[in-house]
XYZ file of C-alpha atoms in Angstrom:
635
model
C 7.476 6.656 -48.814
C 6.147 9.607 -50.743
C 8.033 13.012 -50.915
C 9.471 14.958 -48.353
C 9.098 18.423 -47.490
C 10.967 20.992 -47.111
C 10.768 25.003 -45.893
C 7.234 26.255 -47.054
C 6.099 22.647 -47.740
C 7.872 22.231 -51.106
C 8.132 19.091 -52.354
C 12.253 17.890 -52.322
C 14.302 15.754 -54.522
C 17.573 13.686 -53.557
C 19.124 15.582 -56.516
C 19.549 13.778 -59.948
C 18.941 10.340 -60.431
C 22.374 8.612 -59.292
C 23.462 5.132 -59.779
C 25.690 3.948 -56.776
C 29.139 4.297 -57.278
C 28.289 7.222 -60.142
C 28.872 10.547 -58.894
C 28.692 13.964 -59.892
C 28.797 17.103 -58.015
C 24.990 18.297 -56.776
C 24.201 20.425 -59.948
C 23.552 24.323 -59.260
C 20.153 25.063 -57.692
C 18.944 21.418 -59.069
C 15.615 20.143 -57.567
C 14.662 22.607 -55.128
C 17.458 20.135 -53.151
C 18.884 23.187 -50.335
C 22.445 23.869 -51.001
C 23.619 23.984 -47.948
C 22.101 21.635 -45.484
C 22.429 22.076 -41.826
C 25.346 21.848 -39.993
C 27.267 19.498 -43.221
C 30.015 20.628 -45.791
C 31.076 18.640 -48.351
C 34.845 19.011 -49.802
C 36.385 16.897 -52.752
C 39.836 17.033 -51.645
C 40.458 14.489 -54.843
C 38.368 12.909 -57.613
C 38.732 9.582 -55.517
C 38.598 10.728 -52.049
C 34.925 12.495 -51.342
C 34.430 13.882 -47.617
C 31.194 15.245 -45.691
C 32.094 17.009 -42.580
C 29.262 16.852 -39.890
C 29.176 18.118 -36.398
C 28.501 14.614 -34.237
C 25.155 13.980 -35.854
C 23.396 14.157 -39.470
C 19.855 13.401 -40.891
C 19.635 10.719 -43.531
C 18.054 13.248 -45.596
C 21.451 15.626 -45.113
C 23.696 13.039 -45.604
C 21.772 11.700 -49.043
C 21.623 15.229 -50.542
C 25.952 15.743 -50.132
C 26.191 12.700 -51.997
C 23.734 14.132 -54.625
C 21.856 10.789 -54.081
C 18.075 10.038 -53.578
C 16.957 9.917 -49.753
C 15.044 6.562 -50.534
C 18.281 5.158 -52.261
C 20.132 5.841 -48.592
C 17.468 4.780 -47.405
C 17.167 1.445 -48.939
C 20.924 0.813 -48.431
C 20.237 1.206 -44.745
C 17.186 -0.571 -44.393
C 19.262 -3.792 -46.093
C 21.973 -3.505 -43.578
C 19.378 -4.851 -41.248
C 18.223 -1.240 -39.849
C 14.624 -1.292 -39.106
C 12.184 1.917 -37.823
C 14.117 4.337 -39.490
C 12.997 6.973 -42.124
C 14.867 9.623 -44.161
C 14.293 12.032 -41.323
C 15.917 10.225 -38.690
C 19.188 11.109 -37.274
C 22.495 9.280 -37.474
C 25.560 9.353 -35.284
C 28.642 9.522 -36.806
C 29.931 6.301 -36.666
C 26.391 4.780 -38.416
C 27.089 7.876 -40.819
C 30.479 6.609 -41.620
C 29.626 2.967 -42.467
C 26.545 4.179 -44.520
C 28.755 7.079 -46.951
C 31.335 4.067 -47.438
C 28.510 2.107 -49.276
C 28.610 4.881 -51.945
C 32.406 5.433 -51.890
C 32.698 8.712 -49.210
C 34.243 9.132 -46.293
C 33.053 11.123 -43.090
C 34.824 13.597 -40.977
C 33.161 14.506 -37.298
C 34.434 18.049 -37.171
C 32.292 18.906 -33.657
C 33.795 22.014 -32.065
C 34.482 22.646 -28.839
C 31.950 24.947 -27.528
C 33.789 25.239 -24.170
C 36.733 27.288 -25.721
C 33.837 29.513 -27.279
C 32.054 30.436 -23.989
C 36.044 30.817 -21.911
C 37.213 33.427 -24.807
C 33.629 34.929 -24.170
C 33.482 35.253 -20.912
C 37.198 36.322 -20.915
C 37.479 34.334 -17.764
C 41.202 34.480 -16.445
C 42.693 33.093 -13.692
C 41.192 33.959 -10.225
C 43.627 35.165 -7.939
C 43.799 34.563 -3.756
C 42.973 38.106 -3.579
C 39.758 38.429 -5.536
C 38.304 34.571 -4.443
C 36.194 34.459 -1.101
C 33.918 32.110 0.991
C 30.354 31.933 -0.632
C 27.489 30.471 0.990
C 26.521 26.774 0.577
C 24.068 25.366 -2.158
C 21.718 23.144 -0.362
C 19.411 21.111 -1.800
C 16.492 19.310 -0.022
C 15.688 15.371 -1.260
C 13.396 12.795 -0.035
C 10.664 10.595 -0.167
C 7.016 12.637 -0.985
C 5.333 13.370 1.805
C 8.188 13.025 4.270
C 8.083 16.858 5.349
C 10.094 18.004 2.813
C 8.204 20.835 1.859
C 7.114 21.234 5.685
C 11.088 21.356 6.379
C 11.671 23.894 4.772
C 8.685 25.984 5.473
C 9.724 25.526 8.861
C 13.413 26.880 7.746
C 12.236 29.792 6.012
C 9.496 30.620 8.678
C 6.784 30.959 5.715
C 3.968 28.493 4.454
C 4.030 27.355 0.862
C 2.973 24.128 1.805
C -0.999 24.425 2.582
C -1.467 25.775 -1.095
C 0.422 22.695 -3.394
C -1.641 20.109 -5.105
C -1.091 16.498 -3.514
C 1.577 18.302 -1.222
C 3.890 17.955 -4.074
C 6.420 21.077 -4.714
C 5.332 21.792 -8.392
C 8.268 24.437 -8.992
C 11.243 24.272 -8.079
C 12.014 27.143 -5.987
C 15.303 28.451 -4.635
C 15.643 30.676 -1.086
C 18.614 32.565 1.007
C 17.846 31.824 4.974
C 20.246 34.092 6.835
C 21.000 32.392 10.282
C 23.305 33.802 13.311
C 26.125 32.055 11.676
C 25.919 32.498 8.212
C 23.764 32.439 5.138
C 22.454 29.465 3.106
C 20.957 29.299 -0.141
C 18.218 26.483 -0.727
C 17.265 24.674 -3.982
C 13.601 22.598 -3.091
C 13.129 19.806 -6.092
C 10.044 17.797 -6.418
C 10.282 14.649 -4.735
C 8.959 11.704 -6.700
C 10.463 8.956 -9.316
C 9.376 10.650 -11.671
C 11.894 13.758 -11.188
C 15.043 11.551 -12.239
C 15.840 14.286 -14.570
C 15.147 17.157 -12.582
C 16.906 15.916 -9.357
C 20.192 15.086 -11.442
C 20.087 18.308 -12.287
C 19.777 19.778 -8.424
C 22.439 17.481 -7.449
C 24.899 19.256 -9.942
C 23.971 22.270 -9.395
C 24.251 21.613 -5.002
C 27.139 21.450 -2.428
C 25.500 19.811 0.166
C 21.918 17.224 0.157
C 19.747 17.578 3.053
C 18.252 13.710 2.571
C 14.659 14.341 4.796
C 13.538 11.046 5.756
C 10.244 9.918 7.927
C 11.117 8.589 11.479
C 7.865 6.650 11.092
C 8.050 5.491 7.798
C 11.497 4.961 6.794
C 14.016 4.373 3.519
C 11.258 4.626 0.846
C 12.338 3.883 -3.005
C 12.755 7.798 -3.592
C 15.076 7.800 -0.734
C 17.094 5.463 -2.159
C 17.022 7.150 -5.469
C 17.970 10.414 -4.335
C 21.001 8.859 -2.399
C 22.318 7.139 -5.551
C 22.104 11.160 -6.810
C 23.999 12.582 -4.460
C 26.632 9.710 -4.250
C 26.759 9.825 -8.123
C 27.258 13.852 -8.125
C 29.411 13.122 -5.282
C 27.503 15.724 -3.149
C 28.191 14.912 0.851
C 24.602 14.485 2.864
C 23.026 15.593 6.023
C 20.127 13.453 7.085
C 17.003 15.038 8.628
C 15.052 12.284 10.501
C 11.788 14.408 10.482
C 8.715 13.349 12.406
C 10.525 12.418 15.472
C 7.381 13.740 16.965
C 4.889 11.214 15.698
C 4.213 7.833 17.781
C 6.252 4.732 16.050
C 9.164 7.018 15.297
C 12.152 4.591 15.523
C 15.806 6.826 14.616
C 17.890 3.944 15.235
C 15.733 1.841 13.021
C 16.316 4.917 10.181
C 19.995 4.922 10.980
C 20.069 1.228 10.705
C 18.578 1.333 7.229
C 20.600 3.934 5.974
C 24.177 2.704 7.114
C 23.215 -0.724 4.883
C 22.768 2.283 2.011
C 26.000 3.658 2.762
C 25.593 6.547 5.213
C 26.961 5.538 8.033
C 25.820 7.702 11.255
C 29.139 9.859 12.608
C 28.331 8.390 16.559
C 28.517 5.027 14.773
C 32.319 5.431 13.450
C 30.977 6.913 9.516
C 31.201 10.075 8.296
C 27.583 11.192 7.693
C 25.492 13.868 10.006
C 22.229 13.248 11.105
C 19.957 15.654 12.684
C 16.670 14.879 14.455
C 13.696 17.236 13.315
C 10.283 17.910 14.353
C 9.041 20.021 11.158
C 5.793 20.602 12.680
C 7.179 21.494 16.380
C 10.627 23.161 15.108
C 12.793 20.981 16.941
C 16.334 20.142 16.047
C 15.909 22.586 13.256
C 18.882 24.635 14.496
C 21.171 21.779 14.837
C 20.621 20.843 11.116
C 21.505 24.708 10.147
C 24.457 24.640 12.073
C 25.215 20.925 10.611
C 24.801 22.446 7.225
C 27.408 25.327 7.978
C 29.670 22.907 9.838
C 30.321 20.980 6.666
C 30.337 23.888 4.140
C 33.127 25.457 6.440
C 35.307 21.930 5.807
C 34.012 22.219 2.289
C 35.980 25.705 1.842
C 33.383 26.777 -0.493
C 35.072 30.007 -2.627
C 33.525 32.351 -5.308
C 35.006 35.127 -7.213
C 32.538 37.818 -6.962
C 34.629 40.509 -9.075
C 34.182 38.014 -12.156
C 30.991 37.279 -14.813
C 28.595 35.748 -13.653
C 28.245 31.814 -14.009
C 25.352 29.713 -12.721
C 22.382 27.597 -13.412
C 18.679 27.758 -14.745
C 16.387 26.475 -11.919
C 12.951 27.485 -13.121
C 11.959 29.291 -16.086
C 8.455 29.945 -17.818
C 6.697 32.246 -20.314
C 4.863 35.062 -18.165
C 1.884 37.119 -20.497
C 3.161 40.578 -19.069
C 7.037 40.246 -18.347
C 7.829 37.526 -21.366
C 10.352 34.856 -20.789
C 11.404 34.478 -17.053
C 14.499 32.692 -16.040
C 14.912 31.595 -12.179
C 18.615 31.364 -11.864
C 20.873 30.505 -9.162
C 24.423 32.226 -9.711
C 27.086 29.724 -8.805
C 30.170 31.952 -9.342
C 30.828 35.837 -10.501
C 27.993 38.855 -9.795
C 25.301 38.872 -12.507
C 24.576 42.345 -13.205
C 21.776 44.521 -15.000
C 22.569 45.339 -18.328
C 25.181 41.744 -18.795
C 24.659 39.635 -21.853
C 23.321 36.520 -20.437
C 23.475 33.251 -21.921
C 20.974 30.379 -20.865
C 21.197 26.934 -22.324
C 20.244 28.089 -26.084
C 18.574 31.250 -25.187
C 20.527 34.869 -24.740
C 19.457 38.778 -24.312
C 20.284 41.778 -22.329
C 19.258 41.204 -18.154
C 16.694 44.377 -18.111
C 15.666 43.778 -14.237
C 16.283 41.118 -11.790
C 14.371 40.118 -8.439
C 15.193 38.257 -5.360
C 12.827 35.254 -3.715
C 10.600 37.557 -2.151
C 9.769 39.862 -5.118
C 12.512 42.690 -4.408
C 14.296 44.595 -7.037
C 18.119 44.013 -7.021
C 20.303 45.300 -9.575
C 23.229 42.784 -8.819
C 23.421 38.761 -7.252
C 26.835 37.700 -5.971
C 27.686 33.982 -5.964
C 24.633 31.467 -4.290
C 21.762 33.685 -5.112
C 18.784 32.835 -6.211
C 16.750 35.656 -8.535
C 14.706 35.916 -11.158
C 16.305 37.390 -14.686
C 14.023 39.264 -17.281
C 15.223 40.302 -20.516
C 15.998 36.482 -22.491
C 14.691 36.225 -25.965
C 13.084 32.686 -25.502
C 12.004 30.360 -22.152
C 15.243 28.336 -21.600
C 15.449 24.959 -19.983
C 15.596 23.987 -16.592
C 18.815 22.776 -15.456
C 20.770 24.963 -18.769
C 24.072 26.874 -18.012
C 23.965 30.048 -17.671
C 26.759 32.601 -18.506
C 27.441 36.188 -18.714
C 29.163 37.341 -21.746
C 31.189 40.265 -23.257
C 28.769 41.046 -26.565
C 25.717 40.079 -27.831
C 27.424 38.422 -31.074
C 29.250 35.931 -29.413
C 25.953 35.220 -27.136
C 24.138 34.601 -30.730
C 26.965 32.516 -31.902
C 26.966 29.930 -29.286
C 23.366 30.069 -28.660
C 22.628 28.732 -32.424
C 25.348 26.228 -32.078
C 23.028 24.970 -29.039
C 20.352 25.612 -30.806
C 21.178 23.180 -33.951
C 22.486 20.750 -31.244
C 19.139 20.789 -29.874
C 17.156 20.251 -32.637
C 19.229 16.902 -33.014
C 18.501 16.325 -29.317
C 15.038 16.399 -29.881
C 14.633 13.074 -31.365
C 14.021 10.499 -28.619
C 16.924 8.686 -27.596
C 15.454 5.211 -28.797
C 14.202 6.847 -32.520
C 17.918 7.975 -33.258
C 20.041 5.226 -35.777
C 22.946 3.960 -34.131
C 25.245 1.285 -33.999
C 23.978 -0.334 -31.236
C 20.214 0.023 -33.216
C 21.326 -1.663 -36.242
C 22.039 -4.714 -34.259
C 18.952 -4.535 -32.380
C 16.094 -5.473 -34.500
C 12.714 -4.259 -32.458
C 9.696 -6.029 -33.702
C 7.575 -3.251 -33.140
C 4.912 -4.119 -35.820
C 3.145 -5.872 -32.592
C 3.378 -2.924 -30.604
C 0.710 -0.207 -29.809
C 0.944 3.418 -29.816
C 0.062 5.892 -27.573
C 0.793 9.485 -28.607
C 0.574 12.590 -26.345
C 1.234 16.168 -26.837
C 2.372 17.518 -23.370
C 1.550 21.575 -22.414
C 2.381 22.661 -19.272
C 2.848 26.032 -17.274
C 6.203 26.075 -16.979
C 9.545 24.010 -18.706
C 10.388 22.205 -15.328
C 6.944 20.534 -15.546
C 6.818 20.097 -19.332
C 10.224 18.365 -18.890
C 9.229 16.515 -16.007
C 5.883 15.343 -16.899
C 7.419 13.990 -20.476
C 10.137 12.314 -18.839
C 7.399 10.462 -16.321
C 5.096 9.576 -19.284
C 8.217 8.187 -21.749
C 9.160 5.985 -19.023
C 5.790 4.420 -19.135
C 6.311 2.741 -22.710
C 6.983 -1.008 -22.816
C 7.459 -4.137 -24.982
C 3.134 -3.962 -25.767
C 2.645 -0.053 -25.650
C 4.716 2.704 -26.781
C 4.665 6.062 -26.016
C 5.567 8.668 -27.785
C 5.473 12.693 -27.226
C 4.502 14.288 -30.518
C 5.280 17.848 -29.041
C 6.200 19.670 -25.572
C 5.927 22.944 -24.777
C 5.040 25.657 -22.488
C 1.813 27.952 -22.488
C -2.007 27.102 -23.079
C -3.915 24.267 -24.860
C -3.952 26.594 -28.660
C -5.903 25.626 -32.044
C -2.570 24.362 -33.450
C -2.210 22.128 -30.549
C -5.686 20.500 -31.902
C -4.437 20.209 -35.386
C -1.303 18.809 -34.321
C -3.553 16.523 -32.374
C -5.824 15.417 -35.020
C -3.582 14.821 -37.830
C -1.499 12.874 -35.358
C -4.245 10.878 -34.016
C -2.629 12.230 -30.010
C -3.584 13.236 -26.653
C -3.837 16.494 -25.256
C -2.124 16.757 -22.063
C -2.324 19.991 -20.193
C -0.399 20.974 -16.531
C -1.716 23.692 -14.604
C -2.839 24.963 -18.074
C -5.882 25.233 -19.669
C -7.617 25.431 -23.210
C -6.902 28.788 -24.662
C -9.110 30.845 -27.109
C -11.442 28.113 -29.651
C -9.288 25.379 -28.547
C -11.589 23.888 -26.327
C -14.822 24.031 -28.809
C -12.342 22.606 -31.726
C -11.009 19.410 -29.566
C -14.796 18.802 -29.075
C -15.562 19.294 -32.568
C -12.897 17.450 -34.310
C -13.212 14.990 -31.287
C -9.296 15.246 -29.608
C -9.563 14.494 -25.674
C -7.362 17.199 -23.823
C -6.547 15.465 -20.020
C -5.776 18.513 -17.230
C -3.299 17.708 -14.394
C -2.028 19.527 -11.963
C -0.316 16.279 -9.961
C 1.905 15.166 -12.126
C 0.899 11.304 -10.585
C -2.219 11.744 -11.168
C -1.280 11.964 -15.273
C 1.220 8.910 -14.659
C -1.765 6.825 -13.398
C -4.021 8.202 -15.965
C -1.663 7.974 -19.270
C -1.296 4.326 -17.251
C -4.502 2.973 -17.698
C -5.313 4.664 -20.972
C -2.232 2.249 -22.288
C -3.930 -0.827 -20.748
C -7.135 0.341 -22.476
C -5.001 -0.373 -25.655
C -4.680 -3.236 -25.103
C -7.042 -6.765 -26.031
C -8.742 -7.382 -22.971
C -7.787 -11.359 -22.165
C -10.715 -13.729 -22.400
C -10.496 -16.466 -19.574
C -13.205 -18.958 -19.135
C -14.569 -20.018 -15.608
C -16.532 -23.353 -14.982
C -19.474 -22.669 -12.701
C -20.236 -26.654 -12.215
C -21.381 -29.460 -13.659
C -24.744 -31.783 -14.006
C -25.386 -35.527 -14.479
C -28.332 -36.215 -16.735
C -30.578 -38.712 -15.365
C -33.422 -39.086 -17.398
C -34.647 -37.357 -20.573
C -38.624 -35.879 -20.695
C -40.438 -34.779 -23.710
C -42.838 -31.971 -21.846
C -45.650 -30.654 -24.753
C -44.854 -26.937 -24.377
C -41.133 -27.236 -23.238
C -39.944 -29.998 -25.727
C -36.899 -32.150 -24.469
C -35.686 -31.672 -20.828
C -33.036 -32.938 -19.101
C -33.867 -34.505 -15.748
C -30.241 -33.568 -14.427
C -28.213 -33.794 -10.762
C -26.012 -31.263 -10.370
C -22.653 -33.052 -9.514
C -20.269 -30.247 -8.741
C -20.385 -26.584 -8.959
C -23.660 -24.676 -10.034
C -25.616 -24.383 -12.926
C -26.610 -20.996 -14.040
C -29.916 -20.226 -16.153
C -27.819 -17.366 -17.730
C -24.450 -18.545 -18.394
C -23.134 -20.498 -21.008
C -23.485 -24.044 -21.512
C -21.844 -27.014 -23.682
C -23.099 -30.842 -23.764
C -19.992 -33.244 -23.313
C -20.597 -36.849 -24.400
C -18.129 -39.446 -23.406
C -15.737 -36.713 -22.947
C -16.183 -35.342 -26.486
C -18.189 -31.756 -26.747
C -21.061 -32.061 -28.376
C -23.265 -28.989 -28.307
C -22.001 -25.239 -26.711
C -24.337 -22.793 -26.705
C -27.190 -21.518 -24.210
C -29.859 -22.602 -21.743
C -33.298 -22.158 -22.494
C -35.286 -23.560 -19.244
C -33.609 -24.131 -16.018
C -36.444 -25.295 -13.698
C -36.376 -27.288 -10.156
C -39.563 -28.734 -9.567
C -42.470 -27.034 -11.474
C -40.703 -23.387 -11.032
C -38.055 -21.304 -12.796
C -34.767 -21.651 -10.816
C -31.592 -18.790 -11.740
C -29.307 -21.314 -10.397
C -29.417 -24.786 -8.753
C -26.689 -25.691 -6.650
C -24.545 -28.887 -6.197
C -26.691 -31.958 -4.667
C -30.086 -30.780 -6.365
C -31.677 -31.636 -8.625
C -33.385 -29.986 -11.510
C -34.571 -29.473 -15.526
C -32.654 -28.120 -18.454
C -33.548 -27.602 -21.981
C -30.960 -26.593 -24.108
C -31.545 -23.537 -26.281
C -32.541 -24.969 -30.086
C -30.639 -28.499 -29.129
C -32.388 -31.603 -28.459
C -30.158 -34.688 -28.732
C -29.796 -34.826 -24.957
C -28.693 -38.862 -23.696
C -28.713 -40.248 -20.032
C -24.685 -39.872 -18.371
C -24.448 -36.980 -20.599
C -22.901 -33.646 -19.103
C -24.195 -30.540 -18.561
C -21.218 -28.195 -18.017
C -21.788 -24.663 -16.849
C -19.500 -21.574 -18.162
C -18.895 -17.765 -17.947
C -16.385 -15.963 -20.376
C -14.520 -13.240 -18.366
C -12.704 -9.920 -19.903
C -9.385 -9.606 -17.605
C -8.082 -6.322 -18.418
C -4.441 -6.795 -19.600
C -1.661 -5.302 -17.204
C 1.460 -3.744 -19.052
């Protein structure tokens, strides 16, 4: 309801008023309606046949103003196919699109182009010949359970200590090193270990030849084990597994081996094709044999590069830096990336002014499996984004806008788009609460990975949903945002910047600061199952027989009573049952045994109750004793 919005916050029409099945072509600069909406082209080919071209996906607001038709109209027509939680602003695919423009007499024509044949023409990329390909090193990537050594394991490989300095022992960044050993070098890719990195650990299985799986000789196959197994074997990346620990009493390998062959990996001394290696992280045993089990299965791999080519790769880490700008931690795959190349990331581009290795060095070139880190990007790209070295700066712009618009459709939850599969799934979300959050983080990999741990919280009773993401400090327009959205503030490794903090006070917006990403999974948790109504169970303390009734001058009627089961509390509730049939509920006003005041009496005693402003009180009545309890409901 009400109007939309458009650029500058003007008010915008669906064009003329339209009957359904009346058409006319969208009359110049009517309404402030905008002539050419993103991404869609309309084209009467003939007075009967009227076609919108989109690129895979269209607003309900786009598609409305090409057939010169109010939103709310489209939107109506929609809503009575059985559609519900949709708006004008949500985003159809193109099959829903089709269906929807054939209700007003137009047809729909998906004209997405390839963007692949885009980024080959720019990139020039022929093909690489015997001469110019050679061996590259291998792209390992270390999984496992938290808390397994990972982290330790690594350490350990690159003789250096990261590990003393991360919150929870969790690796917060991803981070990417080259270990040169006697027999070759090795490029590592270290991804954070939890559930919660589903997304993030997809991504460093693509991007990996080989998974070093680190598992626990004392604690075993642990769900994130499992999880980053059904990675690998889904990116079909071979693995290498690193019994660490072997040090600690109740190691079992066997047992580990055991476990693992029911999962698939089936030990090489047992017949199956996968390597294990047993590691003392701590001690720095068996850390050689894993290095040499790593090059061992690179070398049957036949892992080849082209280094004379441009440079291909992917976007491990990047973040916004106050001095330097937007910093991109890339790992080049194939090609040399060069200063001075048009790089590509994801949906950001710009000239690479300077690059650095892991340990801070200036390099002014990175063959195929090196890490570094790129300045010289326009924006913060995504972790996980292709990256790609181009021949000009035009076709950079190009394809980074087509990503760009793509994005902007991506944006939109999964489960808020309109599709097929949507309209025949009618949520009845009126019963379900909302929790909203605006995420800020130091850095995209934890924006993305902190959102992606928090969605997955919503269920059937409480939904979540992330207003905004985005890297850099808690800011004044974060607050707004908050308060006219009625969200959360939550910050990683950031914190408040400028007024911020005295404005959340002010207009009352609670900002949460992490810097364990479980820690704002349990948190976010339990502030959903504050949403929800507490459940109200009653509890019978006991009951009590009365006896004999009393009328005492200063105490009026009391029940000489035996307590018959249970207790009987002076402060709990109470109800009078007759004959089985509740007479009276309310409180006690006197519980006495003897001539003194009792809190309780006990089964087998007996004692005196007067009922609070009730005095109809027979012999073989009941006394029952009650408390009402709050259970806190679990989602």
């Amino acid at each position: 309801g009400g109007p939309s919005f458009g650029p500058g916050g003007r008010p915008m029409t669906g064009g003329r008023n339209t009957r359904p099945g009346q058409f006319g072509r969208p009359r110049p600069g009517g309404g402030s309606l905008p002539r050419k909406p993103v991404q869609v082209s309309t084209q009467e080919m003939a007075s009967h046949k009227k076609v919108i071209k989109i690129e895979e996906q269209v607003t309900l607001q786009q598609l409305a103003a090409k057939m010169s038709l109010k939103a709310t109209d489209v939107l109506m027509r929609l809503l009575s196919m059985g559609m519900t939680g949709v708006n004008i602003n949500s985003t159809l695919d193109a099959d829903t699109a089709k269906i929807l423009a054939s209700e007003f007499g137009w047809s729909v024509e998906d004209v997405a182009v390839s963007e692949q044949d885009t980024l080959t023409a720019a990139m020039q990329a022929g093909t690489d010949t015997d001469e110019e390909v050679e061996i590259r090193p291998p792209i390992v990537t270390v999984m496992g359970h938290v808390d397994h050594g990972k982290t330790s394991l690594l350490d350990r490989i690159r003789k250096a200590s990261v590990a003393e300095g991360e919150a929870g022992g969790i690796t917060q960044h991803i981070g990417a090193y080259r270990v040169e050993t006697p027999r070759g070098t090795i490029a590592f890719l270290d991804t954070p270990g939890h559930e919660a990195f589903t997304a993030m650990r997809a991504r460093g299985a693509s991007l990996t030849d080989i998974v070093i799986l680190v598992v626990a000789a004392d604690d075993g196959v642990m769900p994130q084990t499992k999880e980053a197994i059904s990675h690998a074997q889904a990116a079909k990346v071979p693995i290498i597994v690193a019994v660490n620990k072997i040090d600690k009493p109740g190691a079992d390998v066997d047992k580990i081996k055991r476990d693992l062959a029911a999962l698939g990996l089936q030990p090489e001394e047992w017949g199956g094709e996968t390597m294990f290696a047993s590691v003392s992280a701590k001690q720095g045993t068996g850390i050689d044999q894993l290095l040499e089990s790593v090059l061992l299965l690179a070398e049957v791999q036949d892992l080849r590069a082209n280094p004379k080519k441009r440079a291909s790769g992917t976007v491990i880490e990047a973040l916004l830096d106050r001095g330097r700008g937007p910093v991109a931690r890339v790992m080049v795959q194939d090609g040399t990336l060069r200063t001075g190349d048009i790089l590509l990331a994801g949906a950001a581009w710009g000239k690479v002014r300077a690059m650095t290795d892991e340990l801070g060095r200036s390099v002014a070139e990175a063959g195929p499996a090196t890490p570094v880190e790129v300045l010289g990007l326009a924006e913060v790209p995504s972790a996980g984004d292709p990256v790609h070295a181009v021949k000009d700066g035009k076709t950079a712009e190009e394809i980074a806008e087509t990503r760009r618009k793509k994005a902007s459709k991506t944006l939109i939850p999964q489960d808020s788009r309109v599709s097929l599969e949507s309209i025949t799934k009618n949520l009845q979300e009126a019963d379900q609460l909302e929790l909203k959050l605006i995420i800020k983080g130091d850095v995209q990999g934890s924006v993305e990975a902190i959102t992606h741990a928090l969605a997955k919280l919503s269920t059937e009773k409480v939904k979540v949903t992330i207003v905004n993401g985005a890297v850099g400090g808690i800011t004044e327009g974060d607050v707004n945002l908050a308060v006219a959205s009625k969200a959360i503030i939550v910050g990683f490794n950031v914190r408040p910047a400028g007024k911020a903090g005295a404005l959340a006070e002010n207009e009352g917006v609670e900002i949460r600061l992490y810097n364990i990403i479980y820690n704002a999974v349990d948190d976010i948790r339990s502030a959903m199952e504050g949403l929800l109504p507490a459940t109200k169970v009653e509890k019978v303390l006991g009951r009590a027989e009365v006896r004999q009734v009393f009328k005492i001058t200063k105490a009026g009627i009391v029940a000489g009573s035996m307590v018959i089961n249970g207790s009987v509390k002076r402060t709990a509730e109470a109800r009078l049952i007759r004959e089985n049939v509740v007479v009276w509920t309310g409180r006690l006003s006197g519980l006495r045994r003897f001539k003194d005041d009792a809190k309780e009496v006990v089964e087998g005693f007996e004692c005196g109750i007067s009922l609070d402003g009730y005095s109809d009180i027979k012999e073989r009545d009941i006394i029952e004793s009650f408390e009402i309890e709050e259970i806190k409901t679990k989602l």
